[in-house]
Short mmCIF file of C-alpha atoms in Angstrom, two decimals:
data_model
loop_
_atom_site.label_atom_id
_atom_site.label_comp_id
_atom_site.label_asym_id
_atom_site.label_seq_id
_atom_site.Cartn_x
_atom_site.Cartn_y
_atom_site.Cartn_z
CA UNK A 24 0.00 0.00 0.00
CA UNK A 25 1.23 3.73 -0.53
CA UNK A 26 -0.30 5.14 2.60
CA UNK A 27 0.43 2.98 5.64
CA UNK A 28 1.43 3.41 9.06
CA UNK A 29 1.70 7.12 9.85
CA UNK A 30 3.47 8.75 12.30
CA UNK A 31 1.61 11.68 13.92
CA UNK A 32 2.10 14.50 16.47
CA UNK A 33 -0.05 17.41 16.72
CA UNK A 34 -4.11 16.84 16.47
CA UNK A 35 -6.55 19.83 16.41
CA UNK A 36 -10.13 19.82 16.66
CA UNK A 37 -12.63 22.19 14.66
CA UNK A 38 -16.01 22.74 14.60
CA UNK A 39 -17.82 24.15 12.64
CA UNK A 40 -21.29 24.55 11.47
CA UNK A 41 -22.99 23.31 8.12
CA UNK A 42 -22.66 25.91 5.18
CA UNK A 43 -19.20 26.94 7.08
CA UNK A 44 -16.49 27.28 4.60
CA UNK A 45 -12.72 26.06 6.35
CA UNK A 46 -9.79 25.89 5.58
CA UNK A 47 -6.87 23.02 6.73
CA UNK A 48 -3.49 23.68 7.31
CA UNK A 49 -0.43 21.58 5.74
CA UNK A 50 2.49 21.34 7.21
CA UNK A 51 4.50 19.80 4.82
CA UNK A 52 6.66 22.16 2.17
CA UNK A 53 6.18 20.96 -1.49
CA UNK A 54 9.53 21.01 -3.14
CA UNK A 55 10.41 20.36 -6.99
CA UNK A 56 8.89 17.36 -7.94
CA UNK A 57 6.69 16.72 -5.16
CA UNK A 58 3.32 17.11 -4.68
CA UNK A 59 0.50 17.63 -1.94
CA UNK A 60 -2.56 15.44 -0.82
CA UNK A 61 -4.77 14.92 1.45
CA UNK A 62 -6.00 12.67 3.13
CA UNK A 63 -9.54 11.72 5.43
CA UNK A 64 -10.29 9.16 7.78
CA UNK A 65 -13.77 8.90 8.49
CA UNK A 66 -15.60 6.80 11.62
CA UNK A 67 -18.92 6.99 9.60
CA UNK A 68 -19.56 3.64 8.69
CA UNK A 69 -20.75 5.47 5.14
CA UNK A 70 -17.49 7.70 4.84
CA UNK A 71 -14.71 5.74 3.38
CA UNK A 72 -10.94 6.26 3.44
CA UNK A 73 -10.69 9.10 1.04
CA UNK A 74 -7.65 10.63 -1.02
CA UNK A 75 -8.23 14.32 -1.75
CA UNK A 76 -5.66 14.90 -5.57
CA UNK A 77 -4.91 18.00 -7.14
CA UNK A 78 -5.40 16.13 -10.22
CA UNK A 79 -8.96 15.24 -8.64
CA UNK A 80 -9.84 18.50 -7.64
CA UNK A 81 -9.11 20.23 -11.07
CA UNK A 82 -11.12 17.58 -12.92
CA UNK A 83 -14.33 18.48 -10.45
CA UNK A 84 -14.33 15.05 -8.80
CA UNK A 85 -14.36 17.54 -5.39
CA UNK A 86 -16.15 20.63 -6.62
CA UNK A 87 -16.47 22.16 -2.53
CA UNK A 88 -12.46 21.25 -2.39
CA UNK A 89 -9.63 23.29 -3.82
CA UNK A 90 -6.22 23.73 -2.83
CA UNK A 91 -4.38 27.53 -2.20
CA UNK A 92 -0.90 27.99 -1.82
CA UNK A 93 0.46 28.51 1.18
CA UNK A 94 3.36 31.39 0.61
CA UNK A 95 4.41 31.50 4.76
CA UNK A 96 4.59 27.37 4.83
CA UNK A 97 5.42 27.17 0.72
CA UNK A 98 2.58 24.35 0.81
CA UNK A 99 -0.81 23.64 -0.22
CA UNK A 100 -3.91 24.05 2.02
CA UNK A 101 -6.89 22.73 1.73
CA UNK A 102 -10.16 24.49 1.83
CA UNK A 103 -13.65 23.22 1.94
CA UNK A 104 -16.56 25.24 0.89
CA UNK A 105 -20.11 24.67 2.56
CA UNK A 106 -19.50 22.02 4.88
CA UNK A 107 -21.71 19.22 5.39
CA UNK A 108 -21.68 16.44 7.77
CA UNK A 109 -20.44 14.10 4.84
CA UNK A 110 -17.11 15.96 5.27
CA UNK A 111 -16.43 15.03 9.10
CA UNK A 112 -13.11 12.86 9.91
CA UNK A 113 -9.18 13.76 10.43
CA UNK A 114 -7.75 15.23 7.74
CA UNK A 115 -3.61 15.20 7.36
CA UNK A 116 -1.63 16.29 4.54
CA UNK A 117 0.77 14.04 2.61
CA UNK A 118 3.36 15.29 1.15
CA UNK A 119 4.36 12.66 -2.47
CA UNK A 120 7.72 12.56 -4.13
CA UNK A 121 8.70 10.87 -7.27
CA UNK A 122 12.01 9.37 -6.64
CA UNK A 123 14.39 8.80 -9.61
CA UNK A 124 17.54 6.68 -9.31
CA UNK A 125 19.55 4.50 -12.02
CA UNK A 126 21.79 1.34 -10.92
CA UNK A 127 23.47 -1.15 -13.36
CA UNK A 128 22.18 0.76 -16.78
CA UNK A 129 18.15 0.40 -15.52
CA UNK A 130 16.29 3.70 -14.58
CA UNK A 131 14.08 2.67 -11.07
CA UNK A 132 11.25 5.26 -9.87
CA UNK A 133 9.12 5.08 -6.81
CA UNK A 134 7.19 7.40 -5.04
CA UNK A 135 8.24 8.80 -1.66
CA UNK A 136 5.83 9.62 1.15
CA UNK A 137 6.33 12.55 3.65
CA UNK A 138 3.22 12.49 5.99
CA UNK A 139 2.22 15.51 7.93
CA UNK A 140 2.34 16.30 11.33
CA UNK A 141 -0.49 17.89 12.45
CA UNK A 142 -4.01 15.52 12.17
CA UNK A 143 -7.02 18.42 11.99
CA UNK A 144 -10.29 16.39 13.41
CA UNK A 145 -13.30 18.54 11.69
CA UNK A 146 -16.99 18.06 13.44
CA UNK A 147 -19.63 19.37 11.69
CA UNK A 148 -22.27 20.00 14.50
CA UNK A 149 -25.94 21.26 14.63
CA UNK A 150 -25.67 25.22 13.88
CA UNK A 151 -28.11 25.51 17.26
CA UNK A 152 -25.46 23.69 19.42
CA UNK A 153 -22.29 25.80 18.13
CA UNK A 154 -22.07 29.10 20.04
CA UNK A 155 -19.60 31.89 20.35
CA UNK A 156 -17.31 30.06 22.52
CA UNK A 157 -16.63 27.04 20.23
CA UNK A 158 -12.77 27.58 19.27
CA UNK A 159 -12.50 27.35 15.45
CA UNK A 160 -8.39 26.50 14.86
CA UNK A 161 -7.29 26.99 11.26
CA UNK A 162 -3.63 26.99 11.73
CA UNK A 163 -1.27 24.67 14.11
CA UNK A 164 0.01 25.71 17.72
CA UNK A 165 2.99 28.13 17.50
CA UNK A 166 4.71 25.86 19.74
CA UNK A 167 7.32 25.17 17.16
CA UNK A 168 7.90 29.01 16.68
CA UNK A 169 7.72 29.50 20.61
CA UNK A 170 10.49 26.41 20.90
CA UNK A 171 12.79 28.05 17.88
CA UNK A 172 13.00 31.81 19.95
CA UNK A 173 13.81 30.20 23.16
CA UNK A 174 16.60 28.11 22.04
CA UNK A 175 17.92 31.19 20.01
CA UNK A 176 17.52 33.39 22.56
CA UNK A 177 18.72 31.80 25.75
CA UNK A 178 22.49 30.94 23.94
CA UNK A 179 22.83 34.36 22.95
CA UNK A 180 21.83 35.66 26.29
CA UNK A 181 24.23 33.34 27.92
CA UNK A 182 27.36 34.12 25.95
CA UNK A 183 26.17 38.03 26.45
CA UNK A 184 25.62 37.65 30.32
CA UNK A 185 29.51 35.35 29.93
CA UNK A 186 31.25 38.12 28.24
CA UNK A 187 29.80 40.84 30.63
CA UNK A 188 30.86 39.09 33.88
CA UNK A 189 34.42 38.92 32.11
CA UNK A 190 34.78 42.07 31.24
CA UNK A 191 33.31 43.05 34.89
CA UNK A 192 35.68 40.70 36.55
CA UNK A 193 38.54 41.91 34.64
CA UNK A 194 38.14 45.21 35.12
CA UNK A 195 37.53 44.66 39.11
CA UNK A 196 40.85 42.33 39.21
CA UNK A 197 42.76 44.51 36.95
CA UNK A 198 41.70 47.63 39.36
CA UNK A 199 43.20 45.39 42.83
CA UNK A 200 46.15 44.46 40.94
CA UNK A 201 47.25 47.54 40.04
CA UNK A 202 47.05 49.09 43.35
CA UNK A 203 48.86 46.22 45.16
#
């Protein structure tokens, strides 16, 4: 199988009410020669395993699905127009690589898989039951971003606070010795 076993970390849940229109963030770049899909597991009983394609979309298989670029993550997010219940499950992004590589004279190809991070759990729930205090997430936790300052920030700080107390304790040592 292409898909199997994936390895996740971050899951979100939305909510949102019929009509809604969302849109799902990817966190997986596309790079030359790759390309973004996505992906929804369903617990309906009804709702199978489905396989969102660019190639799909653009031939109107999924006319309430289309795909934006994302220029801040340089990937593709998806967006659903007027939700229905149809479209509740986990949605992840996978990001799909053709691999090229030649041994002995014979050209080989096979397709690498890159599977996102983040799993976005979308409930579609009666528009009398949603109320102002239902959190609607469209992007991930900046826990990542949060992460990258600190441990930026606290090695500079260090070697700063290091070279003051040198330059202190130099100074104060260099004042004592001189007078002795």
């Amino acid at each position: 199988a292409l898909f199997c076993d994936p390895v996740f970390g971050t899951e979100l849940e939305m909510t949102v009410k019929p009509g809604d229109n969302v849109s799902l963030y990817c966190d997986r770049a596309v790079t030359f020669g790759s390309n973004i899909l996505w992906m929804r597991n369903s617990s309906h009983k009804d709702l199978p395993f489905l396989e969102i394609d660019p190639l799909l979309i653009f031939s109107e298989k999924f006319p309430r699905f289309s795909f934006f670029a994302n220029s801040s993550s340089n990937s593709h997010d998806l967006h659903i127009a007027n939700v229905s219940v149809s479209d509740e499950g986990t949605y992840y992004c996978v990001k799909k690589e053709l691999k090229i590589t030649e041994k002995n004279g014979i050209t080989h190809s096979k397709h690498e898989v890159e599977y996102g991070i983040l799993r976005i759990r979308l409930f579609v729930a009666d528009p009398v039951s949603v109320n102002e205090s239902t959190a609607v997430c469209t992007h991930p936790p900046e826990c990542a971003l949060c992460w990258t300052l600190l441990l930026s920030v606290c090695p500079v700080c260090l070697l700063l606070s290091s070279f003051l107390s040198f330059i202190a304790g130099y100074y104060i040592c260099g004042t004592h010795g001189a007078g002795t």
